[in-house]
């Protein structure tokens, strides 16, 4: 591995014009493809294998043309104080609004509140439901403008009018904080390298990699049904790892220059040593992201694969384009220890070298490993405590900020019709195999009326064939409550009894039931996913470190950091701690996919720092240093760069907290805090403490396994042998 990457690095340095031309051509090709590709709508949200999805599919077959999965809008009207919605003037306004809404080309139907009995008991609130042929993200701007204009016309008569539902769903934006994150990364790079040129290389290569990845996703979005969140996630992770991977290559290059090597040789050795760590760190991230496909949720699978592709591009750019740009930079990238004019002069040669902060910290940890280990574990355990109160769900209009019309419509419907009205359940009765479908429909309605927390059960609405019917059930509790979840399970239990008696299938669907099914599917998949991803990465790390205990310690440390990060997410987004600082206007359940998503992404990122830091320790150990001294040596050469990489990654992720999309905001915060816990508590404190306690046992590997494993040579020992370095010369370190 090291020898191959060494040759690749030298080739890229020497043929820099050709390498740069290839990457610029790829960026141009991807950009042209993105610009010429048809605009993509919202990614279709299907959950194979769930009862809610089966019911949706059945509705498409038995009720053709109803657009069961199309967008809906609820136009909610409230009469002025002292008036009723049944007053002639208000009634005329509502009916005129219904007529205007019905003229839209994408509108399937609009219900008249007075015919549908959609007026509250006190007569102050009414609503009209608009159903569309396409989803909210596919709805064209003209249809959305017509909806808003109709509501505004009604407002001008004195009525309060708000619009709920997903018809006004907008493409999320990240805001200016994303740019701030990149700016922070630039500052950290300048401080780390002391040179604008050296600092600019990681930023430039990361932006090129992300540009290629996001442009490719945009170009393929329509053909592959990719949603807007997919490109946002790819940008988030691609920027973070792209900067970090380039940072490690450039740092190692400067260290090789400090050893007195020629620039082409230094570029080759940087690619052969630090590049090997980049390859394996990237592999762990790719494994974690691609592994999301085991959950069998198409949207999550596409997000993971797209982000994994961007990570793969970041690895390739770090191994080829970074050495090429180093060739262009020439003497503007100085050896380690020699700073440019930007941050002052380097120390004089006759001055004794002072131990850096990493050396002093590692020496302290080696002297006090038990105290550091206990403090780190207890601290992360305390941060993880809120995770015991984790409530999962998917966002609805009730989680929107109170400034939005969707949230105000939600509140008006709760006021007029009860909280459960915002999450109606659709029961689909398939009586095709029963002898008396009408009797089955009536029996199903009666069974549902007998359940707890049921406010309203509408009469069955059969299809033309008379073999399938829909029944709408209004719960007494809000959509995200445990009571509503219990009601869904109660209806399904009652349906099992009806099937046994009549051979009719009773299915529960609707957005509320779909959210419940998604949460359960994700919970069921979490353990298998964890076993698969951690297991594969564990095997990979055994090959890298040639040890059993080091990968085991890495996996256990990851569990600590991810639990602490989940605890922080619960504290902010569910409990409301520091919610104002984070821009969280409405607290509520944590999104169902957050735990499994954090497990996947955080594990991959955690292994980045494990590989980069611990390979420096193993490199020192295999070259003859004692275990404790190897820990200090690893920190002396790697802690500064790992710290810079972690701060950069945190800054990039934190930049997405400004997103208008609650899912992106939560992911950005969760990943930023997870990197903090993992880099600064687990990798910088717990890892050296454990290695100090284990001593030589940390690097133990059974002989039979040692013979069976391939020698990937992450430490670059093959390069020492090939170049004829003597044993007294220290291998260049980052």
mmCIF file of N, CA and C in Angstrom, residues 482-597:
data_model
loop_
_atom_site.group_PDB
_atom_site.id
_atom_site.type_symbol
_atom_site.label_atom_id
_atom_site.label_comp_id
_atom_site.label_asym_id
_atom_site.label_seq_id
_atom_site.Cartn_x
_atom_site.Cartn_y
_atom_site.Cartn_z
ATOM 1 N N UNK A 482 -47.623 9.359 22.212
ATOM 2 C CA UNK A 482 -47.600 7.907 22.436
ATOM 3 C C UNK A 482 -49.017 7.344 22.381
ATOM 4 N N UNK A 483 -50.003 8.142 22.803
ATOM 5 C CA UNK A 483 -51.393 7.693 22.786
ATOM 6 C C UNK A 483 -51.861 7.402 21.364
ATOM 7 N N UNK A 484 -51.505 8.282 20.429
ATOM 8 C CA UNK A 484 -51.870 8.053 19.024
ATOM 9 C C UNK A 484 -51.171 6.826 18.472
ATOM 10 N N UNK A 485 -49.922 6.626 18.857
ATOM 11 C CA UNK A 485 -49.188 5.428 18.427
ATOM 12 C C UNK A 485 -49.883 4.165 18.933
ATOM 13 N N UNK A 486 -50.347 4.210 20.186
ATOM 14 C CA UNK A 486 -51.069 3.056 20.737
ATOM 15 C C UNK A 486 -52.384 2.814 19.995
ATOM 16 N N UNK A 487 -53.026 3.900 19.555
ATOM 17 C CA UNK A 487 -54.274 3.751 18.805
ATOM 18 C C UNK A 487 -54.022 3.050 17.467
ATOM 19 N N UNK A 488 -52.930 3.427 16.782
ATOM 20 C CA UNK A 488 -52.592 2.770 15.512
ATOM 21 C C UNK A 488 -52.413 1.273 15.723
ATOM 22 N N UNK A 489 -51.699 0.908 16.760
ATOM 23 C CA UNK A 489 -51.496 -0.519 17.037
ATOM 24 C C UNK A 489 -52.809 -1.192 17.436
ATOM 25 N N UNK A 490 -53.680 -0.419 18.140
ATOM 26 C CA UNK A 490 -54.973 -0.983 18.517
ATOM 27 C C UNK A 490 -55.846 -1.282 17.310
ATOM 28 N N UNK A 491 -55.848 -0.371 16.323
ATOM 29 C CA UNK A 491 -56.629 -0.611 15.098
ATOM 30 C C UNK A 491 -56.085 -1.825 14.354
ATOM 31 N N UNK A 492 -54.769 -1.949 14.316
ATOM 32 C CA UNK A 492 -54.161 -3.090 13.620
ATOM 33 C C UNK A 492 -54.462 -4.406 14.333
ATOM 34 N N UNK A 493 -54.489 -4.371 15.654
ATOM 35 C CA UNK A 493 -54.856 -5.580 16.401
ATOM 36 C C UNK A 493 -56.300 -5.970 16.126
ATOM 37 N N UNK A 494 -57.175 -4.948 16.083
ATOM 38 C CA UNK A 494 -58.581 -5.227 15.776
ATOM 39 C C UNK A 494 -58.716 -5.770 14.354
ATOM 40 N N UNK A 495 -57.889 -5.242 13.430
ATOM 41 C CA UNK A 495 -57.917 -5.721 12.060
ATOM 42 C C UNK A 495 -57.509 -7.180 11.942
ATOM 43 N N UNK A 496 -56.612 -7.634 12.814
ATOM 44 C CA UNK A 496 -56.207 -9.053 12.795
ATOM 45 C C UNK A 496 -57.387 -9.956 13.114
ATOM 46 N N UNK A 497 -58.215 -9.512 14.086
ATOM 47 C CA UNK A 497 -59.401 -10.297 14.427
ATOM 48 C C UNK A 497 -60.418 -10.311 13.287
ATOM 49 N N UNK A 498 -60.577 -9.163 12.614
ATOM 50 C CA UNK A 498 -61.516 -9.095 11.492
ATOM 51 C C UNK A 498 -61.046 -9.985 10.346
ATOM 52 N N UNK A 499 -59.734 -10.017 10.110
ATOM 53 C CA UNK A 499 -59.207 -10.870 9.041
ATOM 54 C C UNK A 499 -59.474 -12.346 9.340
ATOM 55 N N UNK A 500 -59.312 -12.722 10.602
ATOM 56 C CA UNK A 500 -59.547 -14.120 10.971
ATOM 57 C C UNK A 500 -61.008 -14.515 10.739
ATOM 58 N N UNK A 501 -61.936 -13.568 10.918
ATOM 59 C CA UNK A 501 -63.363 -13.876 10.779
ATOM 60 C C UNK A 501 -63.873 -13.729 9.342
ATOM 61 N N UNK A 502 -63.304 -12.772 8.582
ATOM 62 C CA UNK A 502 -63.902 -12.431 7.288
ATOM 63 C C UNK A 502 -62.947 -12.513 6.101
ATOM 64 N N UNK A 503 -61.676 -12.782 6.325
ATOM 65 C CA UNK A 503 -60.649 -12.804 5.277
ATOM 66 C C UNK A 503 -60.409 -11.429 4.660
ATOM 67 N N UNK A 504 -60.822 -10.371 5.347
ATOM 68 C CA UNK A 504 -60.581 -9.003 4.864
ATOM 69 C C UNK A 504 -59.331 -8.438 5.539
ATOM 70 N N UNK A 505 -58.561 -7.689 4.766
ATOM 71 C CA UNK A 505 -57.352 -7.050 5.307
ATOM 72 C C UNK A 505 -57.670 -5.623 5.736
ATOM 73 N N UNK A 506 -57.276 -5.259 6.951
ATOM 74 C CA UNK A 506 -57.458 -3.905 7.473
ATOM 75 C C UNK A 506 -56.080 -3.279 7.637
ATOM 76 N N UNK A 507 -55.816 -2.222 6.889
ATOM 77 C CA UNK A 507 -54.513 -1.557 6.904
ATOM 78 C C UNK A 507 -54.675 -0.115 7.367
ATOM 79 N N UNK A 508 -53.702 0.378 8.129
ATOM 80 C CA UNK A 508 -53.727 1.757 8.619
ATOM 81 C C UNK A 508 -52.605 2.530 7.945
ATOM 82 N N UNK A 509 -52.929 3.681 7.363
ATOM 83 C CA UNK A 509 -51.922 4.498 6.696
ATOM 84 C C UNK A 509 -52.181 5.965 6.998
ATOM 85 N N UNK A 510 -51.616 6.841 6.180
ATOM 86 C CA UNK A 510 -51.650 8.270 6.471
ATOM 87 C C UNK A 510 -50.285 8.700 6.985
ATOM 88 N N UNK A 511 -50.039 9.995 7.031
ATOM 89 C CA UNK A 511 -48.719 10.489 7.435
ATOM 90 C C UNK A 511 -48.367 10.095 8.860
ATOM 91 N N UNK A 512 -49.362 10.097 9.757
ATOM 92 C CA UNK A 512 -49.093 9.728 11.146
ATOM 93 C C UNK A 512 -48.693 8.269 11.253
ATOM 94 N N UNK A 513 -49.446 7.390 10.609
ATOM 95 C CA UNK A 513 -49.114 5.963 10.644
ATOM 96 C C UNK A 513 -47.777 5.699 9.963
ATOM 97 N N UNK A 514 -47.496 6.427 8.869
ATOM 98 C CA UNK A 514 -46.221 6.260 8.178
ATOM 99 C C UNK A 514 -45.060 6.651 9.084
ATOM 100 N N UNK A 515 -45.207 7.754 9.819
ATOM 101 C CA UNK A 515 -44.159 8.167 10.754
ATOM 102 C C UNK A 515 -43.910 7.109 11.819
ATOM 103 N N UNK A 516 -44.973 6.526 12.318
ATOM 104 C CA UNK A 516 -44.837 5.481 13.335
ATOM 105 C C UNK A 516 -44.116 4.265 12.761
ATOM 106 N N UNK A 517 -44.477 3.882 11.545
ATOM 107 C CA UNK A 517 -43.836 2.723 10.914
ATOM 108 C C UNK A 517 -42.361 2.985 10.636
ATOM 109 N N UNK A 518 -42.033 4.211 10.213
ATOM 110 C CA UNK A 518 -40.633 4.551 9.952
ATOM 111 C C UNK A 518 -39.814 4.451 11.236
ATOM 112 N N UNK A 519 -40.354 4.997 12.335
ATOM 113 C CA UNK A 519 -39.639 4.948 13.607
ATOM 114 C C UNK A 519 -39.375 3.511 14.033
ATOM 115 N N UNK A 520 -40.385 2.662 13.901
ATOM 116 C CA UNK A 520 -40.210 1.268 14.308
ATOM 117 C C UNK A 520 -39.216 0.549 13.402
ATOM 118 N N UNK A 521 -39.255 0.849 12.113
ATOM 119 C CA UNK A 521 -38.328 0.209 11.178
ATOM 120 C C UNK A 521 -36.889 0.613 11.480
ATOM 121 N N UNK A 522 -36.686 1.881 11.778
ATOM 122 C CA UNK A 522 -35.348 2.348 12.103
ATOM 123 C C UNK A 522 -34.852 1.751 13.413
ATOM 124 N N UNK A 523 -35.725 1.670 14.402
ATOM 125 C CA UNK A 523 -35.332 1.068 15.681
ATOM 126 C C UNK A 523 -34.951 -0.398 15.503
ATOM 127 N N UNK A 524 -35.723 -1.114 14.701
ATOM 128 C CA UNK A 524 -35.433 -2.534 14.482
ATOM 129 C C UNK A 524 -34.121 -2.739 13.736
ATOM 130 N N UNK A 525 -33.766 -1.766 12.879
ATOM 131 C CA UNK A 525 -32.557 -1.921 12.055
ATOM 132 C C UNK A 525 -31.294 -1.457 12.762
ATOM 133 N N UNK A 526 -31.426 -0.753 13.889
ATOM 134 C CA UNK A 526 -30.260 -0.139 14.521
ATOM 135 C C UNK A 526 -29.217 -1.168 14.947
ATOM 136 N N UNK A 527 -29.639 -2.213 15.638
ATOM 137 C CA UNK A 527 -28.681 -3.217 16.129
ATOM 138 C C UNK A 527 -28.013 -3.975 14.981
ATOM 139 N N UNK A 528 -28.775 -4.503 13.987
ATOM 140 C CA UNK A 528 -28.094 -5.154 12.854
ATOM 141 C C UNK A 528 -27.132 -4.222 12.129
ATOM 142 N N UNK A 529 -27.526 -2.964 11.972
ATOM 143 C CA UNK A 529 -26.648 -2.012 11.306
ATOM 144 C C UNK A 529 -25.368 -1.786 12.112
ATOM 145 N N UNK A 530 -25.528 -1.635 13.407
ATOM 146 C CA UNK A 530 -24.376 -1.417 14.283
ATOM 147 C C UNK A 530 -23.418 -2.597 14.207
ATOM 148 N N UNK A 531 -23.966 -3.809 14.238
ATOM 149 C CA UNK A 531 -23.128 -5.017 14.173
ATOM 150 C C UNK A 531 -22.390 -5.076 12.833
ATOM 151 N N UNK A 532 -23.103 -4.786 11.740
ATOM 152 C CA UNK A 532 -22.497 -4.859 10.420
ATOM 153 C C UNK A 532 -21.375 -3.836 10.257
ATOM 154 N N UNK A 533 -21.675 -2.577 10.543
ATOM 155 C CA UNK A 533 -20.704 -1.510 10.303
ATOM 156 C C UNK A 533 -19.508 -1.625 11.244
ATOM 157 N N UNK A 534 -19.790 -1.779 12.540
ATOM 158 C CA UNK A 534 -18.694 -1.878 13.505
ATOM 159 C C UNK A 534 -17.878 -3.143 13.247
ATOM 160 N N UNK A 535 -18.564 -4.220 12.871
ATOM 161 C CA UNK A 535 -17.853 -5.466 12.596
ATOM 162 C C UNK A 535 -16.902 -5.340 11.418
ATOM 163 N N UNK A 536 -17.382 -4.758 10.307
ATOM 164 C CA UNK A 536 -16.524 -4.598 9.135
ATOM 165 C C UNK A 536 -15.354 -3.659 9.431
ATOM 166 N N UNK A 537 -15.650 -2.552 10.092
ATOM 167 C CA UNK A 537 -14.582 -1.610 10.420
ATOM 168 C C UNK A 537 -13.600 -2.212 11.425
ATOM 169 N N UNK A 538 -14.098 -3.036 12.343
ATOM 170 C CA UNK A 538 -13.228 -3.711 13.307
ATOM 171 C C UNK A 538 -12.216 -4.591 12.579
ATOM 172 N N UNK A 539 -12.688 -5.345 11.592
ATOM 173 C CA UNK A 539 -11.791 -6.194 10.810
ATOM 174 C C UNK A 539 -10.778 -5.340 10.042
ATOM 175 N N UNK A 540 -11.237 -4.230 9.496
ATOM 176 C CA UNK A 540 -10.343 -3.350 8.748
ATOM 177 C C UNK A 540 -9.254 -2.786 9.664
ATOM 178 N N UNK A 541 -9.640 -2.397 10.880
ATOM 179 C CA UNK A 541 -8.668 -1.815 11.801
ATOM 180 C C UNK A 541 -7.690 -2.860 12.332
ATOM 181 N N UNK A 542 -8.111 -4.114 12.405
ATOM 182 C CA UNK A 542 -7.172 -5.176 12.778
ATOM 183 C C UNK A 542 -6.052 -5.263 11.742
ATOM 184 N N UNK A 543 -6.432 -5.117 10.470
ATOM 185 C CA UNK A 543 -5.431 -5.139 9.400
ATOM 186 C C UNK A 543 -4.513 -3.921 9.507
ATOM 187 N N UNK A 544 -5.074 -2.749 9.807
ATOM 188 C CA UNK A 544 -4.290 -1.518 9.868
ATOM 189 C C UNK A 544 -3.325 -1.535 11.050
ATOM 190 N N UNK A 545 -3.838 -1.849 12.252
ATOM 191 C CA UNK A 545 -3.038 -1.754 13.471
ATOM 192 C C UNK A 545 -2.360 -3.065 13.863
ATOM 193 N N UNK A 546 -2.765 -4.179 13.219
ATOM 194 C CA UNK A 546 -2.239 -5.502 13.569
ATOM 195 C C UNK A 546 -2.326 -5.704 15.080
ATOM 196 N N UNK A 547 -3.532 -5.538 15.576
ATOM 197 C CA UNK A 547 -3.817 -5.632 17.009
ATOM 198 C C UNK A 547 -5.283 -5.988 17.180
ATOM 199 N N UNK A 548 -5.606 -6.627 18.310
ATOM 200 C CA UNK A 548 -6.998 -6.929 18.651
ATOM 201 C C UNK A 548 -7.566 -5.868 19.579
ATOM 202 N N UNK A 549 -6.774 -5.472 20.571
ATOM 203 C CA UNK A 549 -7.281 -4.582 21.613
ATOM 204 C C UNK A 549 -7.431 -3.139 21.129
ATOM 205 N N UNK A 550 -6.569 -2.698 20.233
ATOM 206 C CA UNK A 550 -6.671 -1.312 19.749
ATOM 207 C C UNK A 550 -7.978 -1.083 18.977
ATOM 208 N N UNK A 551 -8.347 -1.952 18.019
ATOM 209 C CA UNK A 551 -9.657 -1.772 17.375
ATOM 210 C C UNK A 551 -10.829 -1.913 18.336
ATOM 211 N N UNK A 552 -10.709 -2.812 19.323
ATOM 212 C CA UNK A 552 -11.784 -2.968 20.304
ATOM 213 C C UNK A 552 -11.945 -1.702 21.122
ATOM 214 N N UNK A 553 -10.827 -1.141 21.538
ATOM 215 C CA UNK A 553 -10.869 0.115 22.284
ATOM 216 C C UNK A 553 -11.454 1.237 21.429
ATOM 217 N N UNK A 554 -11.133 1.234 20.129
ATOM 218 C CA UNK A 554 -11.662 2.256 19.224
ATOM 219 C C UNK A 554 -13.181 2.171 19.123
ATOM 220 N N UNK A 555 -13.699 0.940 19.027
ATOM 221 C CA UNK A 555 -15.146 0.755 18.912
ATOM 222 C C UNK A 555 -15.863 1.167 20.188
ATOM 223 N N UNK A 556 -15.322 0.798 21.343
ATOM 224 C CA UNK A 556 -15.957 1.159 22.620
ATOM 225 C C UNK A 556 -15.921 2.674 22.831
ATOM 226 N N UNK A 557 -14.826 3.297 22.438
ATOM 227 C CA UNK A 557 -14.748 4.751 22.550
ATOM 228 C C UNK A 557 -15.772 5.441 21.678
ATOM 229 N N UNK A 558 -15.996 4.878 20.495
ATOM 230 C CA UNK A 558 -17.016 5.429 19.599
ATOM 231 C C UNK A 558 -18.401 5.366 20.243
ATOM 232 N N UNK A 559 -18.719 4.241 20.881
ATOM 233 C CA UNK A 559 -20.030 4.118 21.520
ATOM 234 C C UNK A 559 -20.216 5.185 22.586
ATOM 235 N N UNK A 560 -19.153 5.476 23.327
ATOM 236 C CA UNK A 560 -19.236 6.526 24.338
ATOM 237 C C UNK A 560 -19.521 7.885 23.689
ATOM 238 N N UNK A 561 -18.794 8.203 22.639
ATOM 239 C CA UNK A 561 -18.956 9.521 22.015
ATOM 240 C C UNK A 561 -20.317 9.663 21.345
ATOM 241 N N UNK A 562 -20.812 8.609 20.691
ATOM 242 C CA UNK A 562 -22.094 8.733 19.995
ATOM 243 C C UNK A 562 -23.242 8.819 20.997
ATOM 244 N N UNK A 563 -23.141 8.118 22.130
ATOM 245 C CA UNK A 563 -24.187 8.229 23.151
ATOM 246 C C UNK A 563 -24.182 9.625 23.779
ATOM 247 N N UNK A 564 -22.991 10.166 24.004
ATOM 248 C CA UNK A 564 -22.911 11.520 24.554
ATOM 249 C C UNK A 564 -23.472 12.538 23.561
ATOM 250 N N UNK A 565 -23.192 12.343 22.270
ATOM 251 C CA UNK A 565 -23.720 13.251 21.254
ATOM 252 C C UNK A 565 -25.240 13.165 21.178
ATOM 253 N N UNK A 566 -25.783 11.957 21.254
ATOM 254 C CA UNK A 566 -27.244 11.809 21.269
ATOM 255 C C UNK A 566 -27.850 12.493 22.485
ATOM 256 N N UNK A 567 -27.160 12.386 23.624
ATOM 257 C CA UNK A 567 -27.634 13.075 24.820
ATOM 258 C C UNK A 567 -27.683 14.573 24.614
ATOM 259 N N UNK A 568 -26.670 15.128 23.945
ATOM 260 C CA UNK A 568 -26.659 16.566 23.668
ATOM 261 C C UNK A 568 -27.785 16.950 22.713
ATOM 262 N N UNK A 569 -28.055 16.116 21.716
ATOM 263 C CA UNK A 569 -29.155 16.388 20.781
ATOM 264 C C UNK A 569 -30.492 16.413 21.514
ATOM 265 N N UNK A 570 -30.695 15.450 22.404
ATOM 266 C CA UNK A 570 -31.936 15.416 23.191
ATOM 267 C C UNK A 570 -32.057 16.670 24.049
ATOM 268 N N UNK A 571 -30.954 17.065 24.697
ATOM 269 C CA UNK A 571 -30.988 18.232 25.582
ATOM 270 C C UNK A 571 -31.364 19.509 24.820
ATOM 271 N N UNK A 572 -30.871 19.669 23.594
ATOM 272 C CA UNK A 572 -31.117 20.896 22.837
ATOM 273 C C UNK A 572 -32.449 20.854 22.091
ATOM 274 N N UNK A 573 -32.678 19.782 21.331
ATOM 275 C CA UNK A 573 -33.827 19.755 20.413
ATOM 276 C C UNK A 573 -35.093 19.184 21.054
ATOM 277 N N UNK A 574 -34.942 18.419 22.134
ATOM 278 C CA UNK A 574 -36.125 17.852 22.788
ATOM 279 C C UNK A 574 -36.441 18.574 24.091
ATOM 280 N N UNK A 575 -35.411 18.858 24.890
ATOM 281 C CA UNK A 575 -35.619 19.552 26.162
ATOM 282 C C UNK A 575 -35.594 21.069 26.008
ATOM 283 N N UNK A 576 -34.900 21.564 24.983
ATOM 284 C CA UNK A 576 -34.866 23.006 24.764
ATOM 285 C C UNK A 576 -33.702 23.732 25.387
ATOM 286 N N UNK A 577 -32.696 23.004 25.922
ATOM 287 C CA UNK A 577 -31.519 23.669 26.471
ATOM 288 C C UNK A 577 -30.760 24.377 25.354
ATOM 289 N N UNK A 578 -30.416 25.648 25.569
ATOM 290 C CA UNK A 578 -29.666 26.442 24.586
ATOM 291 C C UNK A 578 -30.367 26.489 23.225
ATOM 292 N N UNK A 579 -31.681 26.267 23.216
ATOM 293 C CA UNK A 579 -32.404 26.233 21.944
ATOM 294 C C UNK A 579 -32.362 27.582 21.233
ATOM 295 N N UNK A 580 -32.395 28.682 22.001
ATOM 296 C CA UNK A 580 -32.331 29.998 21.388
ATOM 297 C C UNK A 580 -31.001 30.228 20.693
ATOM 298 N N UNK A 581 -29.908 29.783 21.330
ATOM 299 C CA UNK A 581 -28.585 29.940 20.747
ATOM 300 C C UNK A 581 -28.459 29.141 19.456
ATOM 301 N N UNK A 582 -29.094 27.977 19.402
ATOM 302 C CA UNK A 582 -29.004 27.103 18.234
ATOM 303 C C UNK A 582 -30.067 27.413 17.177
ATOM 304 N N UNK A 583 -30.928 28.367 17.444
ATOM 305 C CA UNK A 583 -31.961 28.714 16.470
ATOM 306 C C UNK A 583 -33.082 27.698 16.404
ATOM 307 N N UNK A 584 -33.297 26.952 17.498
ATOM 308 C CA UNK A 584 -34.375 25.957 17.540
ATOM 309 C C UNK A 584 -35.622 26.653 18.081
ATOM 310 N N UNK A 585 -36.566 26.947 17.199
ATOM 311 C CA UNK A 585 -37.762 27.687 17.603
ATOM 312 C C UNK A 585 -38.813 26.787 18.221
ATOM 313 N N UNK A 586 -38.773 25.491 17.903
ATOM 314 C CA UNK A 586 -39.796 24.582 18.400
ATOM 315 C C UNK A 586 -39.154 23.256 18.778
ATOM 316 N N UNK A 587 -39.258 22.892 20.062
ATOM 317 C CA UNK A 587 -38.726 21.609 20.508
ATOM 318 C C UNK A 587 -39.739 20.503 20.235
ATOM 319 N N UNK A 588 -39.269 19.291 20.247
ATOM 320 C CA UNK A 588 -40.138 18.148 19.986
ATOM 321 C C UNK A 588 -39.320 16.883 19.908
ATOM 322 N N UNK A 589 -39.919 15.790 19.459
ATOM 323 C CA UNK A 589 -39.183 14.526 19.369
ATOM 324 C C UNK A 589 -37.996 14.630 18.411
ATOM 325 N N UNK A 590 -36.972 13.864 18.711
ATOM 326 C CA UNK A 590 -35.819 13.772 17.816
ATOM 327 C C UNK A 590 -36.217 12.946 16.600
ATOM 328 N N UNK A 591 -35.760 13.370 15.414
ATOM 329 C CA UNK A 591 -36.143 12.674 14.192
ATOM 330 C C UNK A 591 -35.746 11.201 14.254
ATOM 331 N N UNK A 592 -36.619 10.364 13.752
ATOM 332 C CA UNK A 592 -36.452 8.918 13.879
ATOM 333 C C UNK A 592 -35.141 8.421 13.298
ATOM 334 N N UNK A 593 -34.700 9.020 12.193
ATOM 335 C CA UNK A 593 -33.487 8.524 11.554
ATOM 336 C C UNK A 593 -32.207 9.060 12.188
ATOM 337 N N UNK A 594 -32.323 9.949 13.169
ATOM 338 C CA UNK A 594 -31.133 10.569 13.749
ATOM 339 C C UNK A 594 -30.207 9.561 14.429
ATOM 340 N N UNK A 595 -30.699 8.661 15.296
ATOM 341 C CA UNK A 595 -29.776 7.719 15.953
ATOM 342 C C UNK A 595 -29.000 6.863 14.971
ATOM 343 N N UNK A 596 -29.691 6.244 14.019
ATOM 344 C CA UNK A 596 -28.989 5.345 13.100
ATOM 345 C C UNK A 596 -28.084 6.135 12.161
ATOM 346 N N UNK A 597 -28.487 7.341 11.804
ATOM 347 C CA UNK A 597 -27.648 8.165 10.943
ATOM 348 C C UNK A 597 -26.389 8.601 11.682
#
